[in-house]
mmCIF file of C-alpha atoms in Angstrom:
data_model
loop_
_atom_site.group_PDB
_atom_site.id
_atom_site.type_symbol
_atom_site.label_atom_id
_atom_site.label_comp_id
_atom_site.label_asym_id
_atom_site.label_seq_id
_atom_site.Cartn_x
_atom_site.Cartn_y
_atom_site.Cartn_z
ATOM 1 C CA UNK A 5 6.900 40.330 -11.200
ATOM 2 C CA UNK A 6 9.402 41.440 -8.516
ATOM 3 C CA UNK A 7 12.890 40.138 -9.284
ATOM 4 C CA UNK A 8 14.682 37.855 -6.849
ATOM 5 C CA UNK A 9 17.499 40.402 -6.480
ATOM 6 C CA UNK A 10 15.026 43.134 -5.489
ATOM 7 C CA UNK A 11 13.370 40.861 -2.920
ATOM 8 C CA UNK A 12 16.756 40.101 -1.362
ATOM 9 C CA UNK A 13 17.781 43.771 -1.312
ATOM 10 C CA UNK A 14 14.449 44.826 0.198
ATOM 11 C CA UNK A 15 14.778 42.327 3.037
ATOM 12 C CA UNK A 16 18.337 43.404 3.792
ATOM 13 C CA UNK A 17 17.272 47.059 3.801
ATOM 14 C CA UNK A 18 14.366 46.339 6.164
ATOM 15 C CA UNK A 19 16.679 44.449 8.524
ATOM 16 C CA UNK A 20 19.176 47.329 8.494
ATOM 17 C CA UNK A 21 16.403 49.856 9.169
ATOM 18 C CA UNK A 22 15.052 47.867 12.104
ATOM 19 C CA UNK A 23 11.788 46.988 10.347
ATOM 20 C CA UNK A 24 12.553 43.259 10.641
ATOM 21 C CA UNK A 25 14.114 41.405 13.529
ATOM 22 C CA UNK A 26 16.692 38.685 12.944
ATOM 23 C CA UNK A 27 14.276 35.753 13.177
ATOM 24 C CA UNK A 28 11.785 37.246 10.715
ATOM 25 C CA UNK A 29 14.616 38.174 8.345
ATOM 26 C CA UNK A 30 15.961 34.595 8.317
ATOM 27 C CA UNK A 31 12.482 33.135 7.890
ATOM 28 C CA UNK A 32 11.736 35.291 4.855
ATOM 29 C CA UNK A 33 15.177 34.798 3.321
ATOM 30 C CA UNK A 34 14.761 31.021 3.552
ATOM 31 C CA UNK A 35 11.703 31.243 1.287
ATOM 32 C CA UNK A 36 13.723 32.779 -1.572
ATOM 33 C CA UNK A 37 15.878 30.531 -3.792
ATOM 34 C CA UNK A 38 19.460 31.208 -2.761
ATOM 35 C CA UNK A 39 18.266 33.220 0.226
ATOM 36 C CA UNK A 40 20.026 31.097 2.865
ATOM 37 C CA UNK A 41 23.407 31.582 1.213
ATOM 38 C CA UNK A 42 22.710 35.289 0.741
ATOM 39 C CA UNK A 43 21.796 35.727 4.406
ATOM 40 C CA UNK A 44 24.976 33.950 5.469
ATOM 41 C CA UNK A 45 26.981 36.435 3.413
ATOM 42 C CA UNK A 46 25.060 39.526 4.540
ATOM 43 C CA UNK A 47 24.871 39.105 8.314
ATOM 44 C CA UNK A 48 28.615 39.458 9.087
ATOM 45 C CA UNK A 49 28.764 42.676 7.044
ATOM 46 C CA UNK A 50 26.088 44.656 8.894
ATOM 47 C CA UNK A 51 27.173 48.052 10.228
ATOM 48 C CA UNK A 52 28.050 48.081 13.909
ATOM 49 C CA UNK A 53 24.947 50.012 14.945
ATOM 50 C CA UNK A 54 22.674 47.573 13.105
ATOM 51 C CA UNK A 55 24.527 44.574 14.509
ATOM 52 C CA UNK A 56 24.202 46.048 17.999
ATOM 53 C CA UNK A 57 20.474 46.585 17.579
ATOM 54 C CA UNK A 58 19.826 43.136 16.105
ATOM 55 C CA UNK A 59 22.311 40.944 17.950
ATOM 56 C CA UNK A 60 23.218 42.774 21.163
ATOM 57 C CA UNK A 61 26.363 44.588 22.338
ATOM 58 C CA UNK A 62 29.964 43.718 21.352
ATOM 59 C CA UNK A 63 30.901 40.247 22.593
ATOM 60 C CA UNK A 64 33.686 41.314 24.956
ATOM 61 C CA UNK A 65 33.562 43.763 27.836
ATOM 62 C CA UNK A 66 35.589 46.954 28.341
ATOM 63 C CA UNK A 67 37.464 45.051 31.072
ATOM 64 C CA UNK A 68 38.561 42.495 28.477
ATOM 65 C CA UNK A 69 39.834 45.331 26.298
ATOM 66 C CA UNK A 70 41.816 46.735 29.217
ATOM 67 C CA UNK A 71 43.293 43.285 29.912
ATOM 68 C CA UNK A 72 44.426 42.884 26.313
ATOM 69 C CA UNK A 73 45.894 46.378 26.126
ATOM 70 C CA UNK A 74 47.805 45.858 29.388
ATOM 71 C CA UNK A 75 49.294 42.568 28.174
ATOM 72 C CA UNK A 76 50.272 44.092 24.831
ATOM 73 C CA UNK A 77 51.986 47.022 26.544
ATOM 74 C CA UNK A 78 53.837 44.678 28.894
ATOM 75 C CA UNK A 79 55.153 42.780 25.869
ATOM 76 C CA UNK A 80 56.112 46.046 24.143
ATOM 77 C CA UNK A 81 58.025 47.259 27.189
ATOM 78 C CA UNK A 82 59.839 43.931 27.435
ATOM 79 C CA UNK A 83 60.910 44.146 23.783
ATOM 80 C CA UNK A 84 61.790 47.825 23.806
ATOM 81 C CA UNK A 85 58.997 48.888 21.434
ATOM 82 C CA UNK A 86 57.614 52.416 21.438
ATOM 83 C CA UNK A 87 54.714 51.666 19.119
ATOM 84 C CA UNK A 88 53.021 48.876 17.189
ATOM 85 C CA UNK A 89 51.343 48.753 13.785
ATOM 86 C CA UNK A 90 48.706 46.039 13.941
ATOM 87 C CA UNK A 91 46.925 45.370 10.619
ATOM 88 C CA UNK A 92 43.447 44.046 10.042
ATOM 89 C CA UNK A 93 43.032 40.707 8.227
ATOM 90 C CA UNK A 94 46.434 39.516 9.407
ATOM 91 C CA UNK A 95 45.235 36.886 11.844
ATOM 92 C CA UNK A 96 43.361 33.641 11.365
ATOM 93 C CA UNK A 97 40.487 35.375 9.633
ATOM 94 C CA UNK A 98 38.480 34.618 12.745
ATOM 95 C CA UNK A 99 35.776 36.841 14.181
ATOM 96 C CA UNK A 100 37.442 39.450 16.445
ATOM 97 C CA UNK A 101 40.665 37.450 16.457
ATOM 98 C CA UNK A 102 42.001 39.230 13.424
ATOM 99 C CA UNK A 103 44.773 41.308 14.866
ATOM 100 C CA UNK A 104 43.325 44.828 14.568
ATOM 101 C CA UNK A 105 39.942 43.682 15.863
ATOM 102 C CA UNK A 106 41.680 41.866 18.714
ATOM 103 C CA UNK A 107 43.015 45.229 19.870
ATOM 104 C CA UNK A 108 40.015 47.401 19.010
ATOM 105 C CA UNK A 109 37.133 45.106 19.957
ATOM 106 C CA UNK A 110 35.674 45.477 16.447
ATOM 107 C CA UNK A 111 34.955 48.217 13.962
ATOM 108 C CA UNK A 112 36.649 46.900 10.839
ATOM 109 C CA UNK A 113 34.784 45.717 7.756
ATOM 110 C CA UNK A 114 35.133 41.955 7.409
ATOM 111 C CA UNK A 115 36.648 42.112 3.915
ATOM 112 C CA UNK A 116 38.263 45.548 4.170
ATOM 113 C CA UNK A 117 41.697 46.794 5.092
ATOM 114 C CA UNK A 118 42.541 48.636 8.287
ATOM 115 C CA UNK A 119 45.040 48.843 11.118
ATOM 116 C CA UNK A 120 45.581 49.970 14.682
ATOM 117 C CA UNK A 121 48.556 52.149 15.598
ATOM 118 C CA UNK A 122 49.173 51.235 19.229
ATOM 119 C CA UNK A 123 51.620 53.329 21.309
ATOM 120 C CA UNK A 124 53.340 52.171 24.471
ATOM 121 C CA UNK A 125 51.909 55.270 26.139
ATOM 122 C CA UNK A 126 48.841 57.225 25.115
ATOM 123 C CA UNK A 127 45.693 56.421 23.166
ATOM 124 C CA UNK A 128 45.808 54.026 20.183
ATOM 125 C CA UNK A 129 44.455 55.109 16.800
ATOM 126 C CA UNK A 130 42.223 52.977 14.569
ATOM 127 C CA UNK A 131 43.035 53.497 10.886
ATOM 128 C CA UNK A 132 40.443 52.971 8.141
ATOM 129 C CA UNK A 133 37.868 51.467 10.498
ATOM 130 C CA UNK A 134 34.402 51.510 8.953
ATOM 131 C CA UNK A 135 32.433 51.501 12.229
ATOM 132 C CA UNK A 136 33.061 52.751 15.780
ATOM 133 C CA UNK A 137 35.589 50.619 17.651
ATOM 134 C CA UNK A 138 34.417 49.762 21.193
ATOM 135 C CA UNK A 139 37.864 50.055 22.807
ATOM 136 C CA UNK A 140 39.476 52.834 20.736
ATOM 137 C CA UNK A 141 38.140 56.370 20.675
ATOM 138 C CA UNK A 142 40.645 57.921 18.232
ATOM 139 C CA UNK A 143 40.368 57.030 14.560
ATOM 140 C CA UNK A 144 41.389 57.980 11.052
ATOM 141 C CA UNK A 145 38.437 56.854 8.917
ATOM 142 C CA UNK A 146 38.604 55.822 5.296
ATOM 143 C CA UNK A 147 39.321 58.808 3.042
ATOM 144 C CA UNK A 148 38.357 59.175 -0.600
ATOM 145 C CA UNK A 149 39.813 61.651 -3.104
ATOM 146 C CA UNK A 150 37.972 62.041 -6.406
ATOM 147 C CA UNK A 151 36.083 58.859 -5.631
ATOM 148 C CA UNK A 152 39.249 56.805 -5.030
ATOM 149 C CA UNK A 153 40.192 55.530 -1.573
ATOM 150 C CA UNK A 154 43.424 56.994 -0.226
ATOM 151 C CA UNK A 155 45.946 54.153 0.323
ATOM 152 C CA UNK A 156 45.915 53.004 3.933
ATOM 153 C CA UNK A 157 49.704 53.127 4.287
ATOM 154 C CA UNK A 158 49.694 56.919 4.142
ATOM 155 C CA UNK A 159 47.077 57.083 6.908
ATOM 156 C CA UNK A 160 49.175 54.762 9.094
ATOM 157 C CA UNK A 161 52.128 57.101 8.655
ATOM 158 C CA UNK A 162 49.955 60.084 9.618
ATOM 159 C CA UNK A 163 48.762 58.275 12.759
ATOM 160 C CA UNK A 164 52.333 57.482 13.821
ATOM 161 C CA UNK A 165 53.316 61.115 13.243
ATOM 162 C CA UNK A 166 50.339 62.354 15.266
ATOM 163 C CA UNK A 167 51.650 60.277 18.174
ATOM 164 C CA UNK A 168 55.119 61.771 17.702
ATOM 165 C CA UNK A 169 56.670 58.327 17.151
ATOM 166 C CA UNK A 170 58.073 58.661 13.632
ATOM 167 C CA UNK A 171 61.653 58.181 14.945
ATOM 168 C CA UNK A 172 60.870 55.285 17.277
ATOM 169 C CA UNK A 173 61.183 51.509 17.383
ATOM 170 C CA UNK A 174 57.953 50.103 15.950
ATOM 171 C CA UNK A 175 56.726 46.534 16.277
ATOM 172 C CA UNK A 176 54.800 45.213 13.275
ATOM 173 C CA UNK A 177 52.675 42.161 12.582
ATOM 174 C CA UNK A 178 52.349 40.266 9.307
ATOM 175 C CA UNK A 179 55.376 41.444 7.301
ATOM 176 C CA UNK A 180 57.525 38.287 7.262
ATOM 177 C CA UNK A 181 57.153 34.723 6.056
ATOM 178 C CA UNK A 182 57.571 31.605 8.153
ATOM 179 C CA UNK A 183 56.476 33.260 11.391
ATOM 180 C CA UNK A 184 55.042 31.042 14.099
ATOM 181 C CA UNK A 185 51.670 32.018 15.446
ATOM 182 C CA UNK A 186 49.946 32.547 12.098
ATOM 183 C CA UNK A 187 47.477 30.301 10.339
ATOM 184 C CA UNK A 188 49.452 27.679 8.426
ATOM 185 C CA UNK A 189 47.415 28.290 5.279
ATOM 186 C CA UNK A 190 48.192 32.012 5.074
ATOM 187 C CA UNK A 191 51.616 32.145 6.666
ATOM 188 C CA UNK A 192 53.418 34.106 3.968
ATOM 189 C CA UNK A 193 53.431 37.701 5.102
ATOM 190 C CA UNK A 194 50.023 39.298 5.346
ATOM 191 C CA UNK A 195 50.454 43.038 4.822
ATOM 192 C CA UNK A 196 49.894 44.190 1.253
ATOM 193 C CA UNK A 197 52.905 45.476 -0.625
ATOM 194 C CA UNK A 198 51.428 48.912 -1.336
ATOM 195 C CA UNK A 199 50.580 49.462 2.326
ATOM 196 C CA UNK A 200 53.953 48.373 3.631
ATOM 197 C CA UNK A 201 55.886 50.259 0.945
ATOM 198 C CA UNK A 202 54.071 53.467 1.909
ATOM 199 C CA UNK A 203 54.783 52.913 5.613
ATOM 200 C CA UNK A 204 58.500 52.268 5.067
ATOM 201 C CA UNK A 205 58.844 55.252 2.714
ATOM 202 C CA UNK A 206 56.883 57.545 5.023
ATOM 203 C CA UNK A 207 58.791 56.629 8.191
ATOM 204 C CA UNK A 208 62.458 56.526 7.049
ATOM 205 C CA UNK A 209 63.844 57.097 10.558
ATOM 206 C CA UNK A 210 61.831 54.397 12.294
ATOM 207 C CA UNK A 211 63.188 50.952 13.178
ATOM 208 C CA UNK A 212 60.747 48.139 12.395
ATOM 209 C CA UNK A 213 60.689 44.837 14.270
ATOM 210 C CA UNK A 214 58.295 42.076 13.180
ATOM 211 C CA UNK A 215 56.765 40.364 16.202
ATOM 212 C CA UNK A 216 54.078 38.281 14.475
ATOM 213 C CA UNK A 217 55.006 35.124 16.361
ATOM 214 C CA UNK A 218 55.062 36.788 19.766
ATOM 215 C CA UNK A 219 51.746 38.472 19.115
ATOM 216 C CA UNK A 220 50.207 35.184 18.030
ATOM 217 C CA UNK A 221 51.331 33.548 21.282
ATOM 218 C CA UNK A 222 49.958 36.486 23.272
ATOM 219 C CA UNK A 223 46.559 36.060 21.613
ATOM 220 C CA UNK A 224 46.581 32.320 22.327
ATOM 221 C CA UNK A 225 46.458 32.863 26.107
ATOM 222 C CA UNK A 226 42.736 33.212 26.796
ATOM 223 C CA UNK A 227 40.825 34.994 29.531
ATOM 224 C CA UNK A 228 37.720 33.561 31.191
ATOM 225 C CA UNK A 229 35.576 35.708 28.855
ATOM 226 C CA UNK A 230 37.351 34.346 25.803
ATOM 227 C CA UNK A 231 37.173 30.750 27.027
ATOM 228 C CA UNK A 232 33.424 31.119 27.608
ATOM 229 C CA UNK A 233 33.001 32.480 24.070
ATOM 230 C CA UNK A 234 34.984 29.553 22.646
ATOM 231 C CA UNK A 235 32.914 27.051 24.630
ATOM 232 C CA UNK A 236 29.718 28.602 23.270
ATOM 233 C CA UNK A 237 31.068 28.329 19.731
ATOM 234 C CA UNK A 238 31.958 24.694 20.410
ATOM 235 C CA UNK A 239 28.438 23.973 21.642
ATOM 236 C CA UNK A 240 27.025 25.328 18.382
ATOM 237 C CA UNK A 241 29.461 23.139 16.463
ATOM 238 C CA UNK A 242 28.530 20.089 18.497
ATOM 239 C CA UNK A 243 24.872 20.870 17.893
ATOM 240 C CA UNK A 244 25.591 21.112 14.169
ATOM 241 C CA UNK A 245 27.079 17.628 14.076
ATOM 242 C CA UNK A 246 24.344 16.214 16.293
ATOM 243 C CA UNK A 247 21.823 17.609 13.819
ATOM 244 C CA UNK A 248 23.692 15.982 10.936
ATOM 245 C CA UNK A 249 23.729 12.612 12.727
ATOM 246 C CA UNK A 250 20.024 12.791 13.548
ATOM 247 C CA UNK A 251 18.742 13.980 10.162
ATOM 248 C CA UNK A 252 21.058 12.423 7.569
ATOM 249 C CA UNK A 253 19.890 9.137 6.047
ATOM 250 C CA UNK A 254 20.447 6.871 3.070
ATOM 251 C CA UNK A 255 18.844 8.303 -0.064
ATOM 252 C CA UNK A 256 18.796 11.870 1.254
ATOM 253 C CA UNK A 257 19.881 14.451 -1.300
ATOM 254 C CA UNK A 258 23.081 16.180 -0.211
ATOM 255 C CA UNK A 259 21.570 19.515 -1.233
ATOM 256 C CA UNK A 260 19.143 19.150 1.666
ATOM 257 C CA UNK A 261 22.060 18.367 3.979
ATOM 258 C CA UNK A 262 23.888 21.544 2.907
ATOM 259 C CA UNK A 263 20.721 23.556 3.523
ATOM 260 C CA UNK A 264 20.354 22.036 6.995
ATOM 261 C CA UNK A 265 23.930 23.049 7.822
ATOM 262 C CA UNK A 266 23.430 26.624 6.594
ATOM 263 C CA UNK A 267 20.162 27.035 8.500
ATOM 264 C CA UNK A 268 21.697 25.677 11.724
ATOM 265 C CA UNK A 269 24.477 28.263 11.566
ATOM 266 C CA UNK A 270 22.105 31.109 10.756
ATOM 267 C CA UNK A 271 19.610 30.230 13.479
ATOM 268 C CA UNK A 272 22.415 30.187 16.030
ATOM 269 C CA UNK A 273 23.926 33.477 14.859
ATOM 270 C CA UNK A 274 27.119 31.744 13.755
ATOM 271 C CA UNK A 275 29.286 31.609 10.657
ATOM 272 C CA UNK A 276 32.062 29.230 9.629
ATOM 273 C CA UNK A 277 35.433 30.052 8.120
ATOM 274 C CA UNK A 278 36.492 26.408 7.711
ATOM 275 C CA UNK A 279 33.898 24.283 5.906
ATOM 276 C CA UNK A 280 35.868 21.151 5.107
ATOM 277 C CA UNK A 281 32.979 18.850 4.348
ATOM 278 C CA UNK A 282 32.608 17.121 1.005
ATOM 279 C CA UNK A 283 29.042 16.350 0.017
ATOM 280 C CA UNK A 284 28.874 14.851 -3.493
ATOM 281 C CA UNK A 285 25.747 15.789 -5.460
ATOM 282 C CA UNK A 286 22.779 13.445 -5.472
ATOM 283 C CA UNK A 287 21.362 10.890 -3.045
ATOM 284 C CA UNK A 288 23.563 9.519 -0.253
ATOM 285 C CA UNK A 289 24.411 5.811 -0.807
ATOM 286 C CA UNK A 290 24.373 3.188 1.929
ATOM 287 C CA UNK A 291 27.686 2.976 3.804
ATOM 288 C CA UNK A 292 28.917 6.397 2.649
ATOM 289 C CA UNK A 293 31.519 7.995 4.952
ATOM 290 C CA UNK A 294 31.335 11.750 5.606
ATOM 291 C CA UNK A 295 34.313 13.606 7.024
ATOM 292 C CA UNK A 296 33.216 17.003 8.286
ATOM 293 C CA UNK A 297 35.219 19.855 9.815
ATOM 294 C CA UNK A 298 33.771 23.287 10.560
ATOM 295 C CA UNK A 299 35.424 26.347 12.108
ATOM 296 C CA UNK A 300 32.590 27.910 14.093
ATOM 297 C CA UNK A 301 32.622 31.673 14.687
ATOM 298 C CA UNK A 302 30.138 33.011 17.220
ATOM 299 C CA UNK A 303 30.033 36.161 19.333
ATOM 300 C CA UNK A 304 33.808 36.518 19.600
ATOM 301 C CA UNK A 305 34.451 32.806 20.115
ATOM 302 C CA UNK A 306 35.953 30.249 17.778
ATOM 303 C CA UNK A 307 36.165 26.477 17.745
ATOM 304 C CA UNK A 308 36.841 23.814 15.140
ATOM 305 C CA UNK A 309 34.657 20.712 15.334
ATOM 306 C CA UNK A 310 35.144 17.490 13.415
ATOM 307 C CA UNK A 311 32.957 14.520 12.639
ATOM 308 C CA UNK A 312 33.432 11.242 10.819
ATOM 309 C CA UNK A 313 30.010 9.734 10.110
ATOM 310 C CA UNK A 314 28.882 6.605 8.310
ATOM 311 C CA UNK A 315 25.437 6.791 6.726
ATOM 312 C CA UNK A 316 23.651 3.463 6.876
ATOM 313 C CA UNK A 317 25.519 0.213 7.452
ATOM 314 C CA UNK A 318 29.053 0.412 8.890
ATOM 315 C CA UNK A 319 31.687 -2.043 7.668
ATOM 316 C CA UNK A 320 33.766 -4.083 10.094
ATOM 317 C CA UNK A 321 36.845 -2.100 9.074
ATOM 318 C CA UNK A 322 35.144 1.202 9.879
ATOM 319 C CA UNK A 323 34.047 -0.140 13.258
ATOM 320 C CA UNK A 324 37.666 -1.052 14.064
ATOM 321 C CA UNK A 325 38.936 2.354 12.938
ATOM 322 C CA UNK A 326 36.251 4.040 15.033
ATOM 323 C CA UNK A 327 37.454 2.248 18.157
ATOM 324 C CA UNK A 328 41.034 3.395 17.527
ATOM 325 C CA UNK A 329 39.917 6.984 16.913
ATOM 326 C CA UNK A 330 37.952 7.091 20.150
ATOM 327 C CA UNK A 331 40.859 5.641 22.109
ATOM 328 C CA UNK A 332 43.245 8.259 20.705
ATOM 329 C CA UNK A 333 40.870 11.146 21.376
ATOM 330 C CA UNK A 334 40.311 10.004 24.952
ATOM 331 C CA UNK A 335 44.063 9.744 25.487
ATOM 332 C CA UNK A 336 44.691 13.191 24.053
ATOM 333 C CA UNK A 337 41.956 14.810 26.164
ATOM 334 C CA UNK A 338 43.325 13.172 29.307
ATOM 335 C CA UNK A 339 46.998 14.007 28.762
ATOM 336 C CA UNK A 340 46.880 17.449 27.134
ATOM 337 C CA UNK A 341 47.777 20.054 29.748
ATOM 338 C CA UNK A 342 49.657 23.327 30.174
ATOM 339 C CA UNK A 343 53.338 22.885 29.368
ATOM 340 C CA UNK A 344 52.779 19.786 27.213
ATOM 341 C CA UNK A 345 54.110 19.953 23.666
ATOM 342 C CA UNK A 346 51.723 18.869 20.927
ATOM 343 C CA UNK A 347 54.576 17.054 19.183
ATOM 344 C CA UNK A 348 55.289 14.942 22.263
ATOM 345 C CA UNK A 349 51.615 14.131 22.681
ATOM 346 C CA UNK A 350 51.358 13.107 19.023
ATOM 347 C CA UNK A 351 54.302 10.718 19.427
ATOM 348 C CA UNK A 352 52.593 9.102 22.395
ATOM 349 C CA UNK A 353 49.342 8.761 20.460
ATOM 350 C CA UNK A 354 51.132 7.254 17.458
ATOM 351 C CA UNK A 355 52.554 4.628 19.792
ATOM 352 C CA UNK A 356 49.026 3.679 20.822
ATOM 353 C CA UNK A 357 47.726 3.424 17.265
#
């Protein structure tokens, strides 16, 4: 009998080799116990060439890359920076919004380390990228010595030296705590100690300036391409919650509900970093209240969607709370605009409630 692990590995290999398309891969994975969860884990880790063949080109255009690079260089000039060190996995953990991917357009392994060394003038260098980066032609790939990966910090130093900027003022992202612009759950300095220690030791004449907050604000200003990608992610999230409303019923096993959620994301080519939905094991009782929040990642876009749903009969108290929630959401959508502070808006909404 063929083991389950071998069946999973065979399907992944056939997808990577182009012998299966995405739809057939998902269909076959769904027939294997645990296959849905395995597919959700595998798809984001496909090599760039496989992802391109199966899911199309990178989500953002070369023009979007040029726009981002121009805005970054304008900020650098304003702050007197000659160079920037922009690490991977130092953003929100969001598809192509992690800082290095934001600059490179992709190319970094989802769980791996990496960085972009970005000069004020000249070509940037991708460090430890696993796949080709759409917007950066120069790279220093991962290096192994005697089977052990060379620490990334040393490669960052080499990239800075290649650019002739070892004595310059260098902006860095992710080296301080309490910086605005980072995810509140991981806002404690995001560059590993070994990497940063190697950079500081290898560039003793450089001046480092952490600009995590400024870079976070820069990323928050979206282009039309980015807004479109976020809207598409939101539509998938809305579809997810519509599916939950339509299919969830009293007596339904929550395992089936989890499977429905996973399949919806897979069929739409999406993943989720935030999955704040508590589904207790067993059948769903009458009157049970679900609070669901998902952070949808799709094709370069990101959106968080929330849902509060009562299964079966709704109590009078829940009906009253629902009316208040709708009133507050309508008020927020109407009054949120450029230049408005979230804190001020929250005070106004608290006055309503």
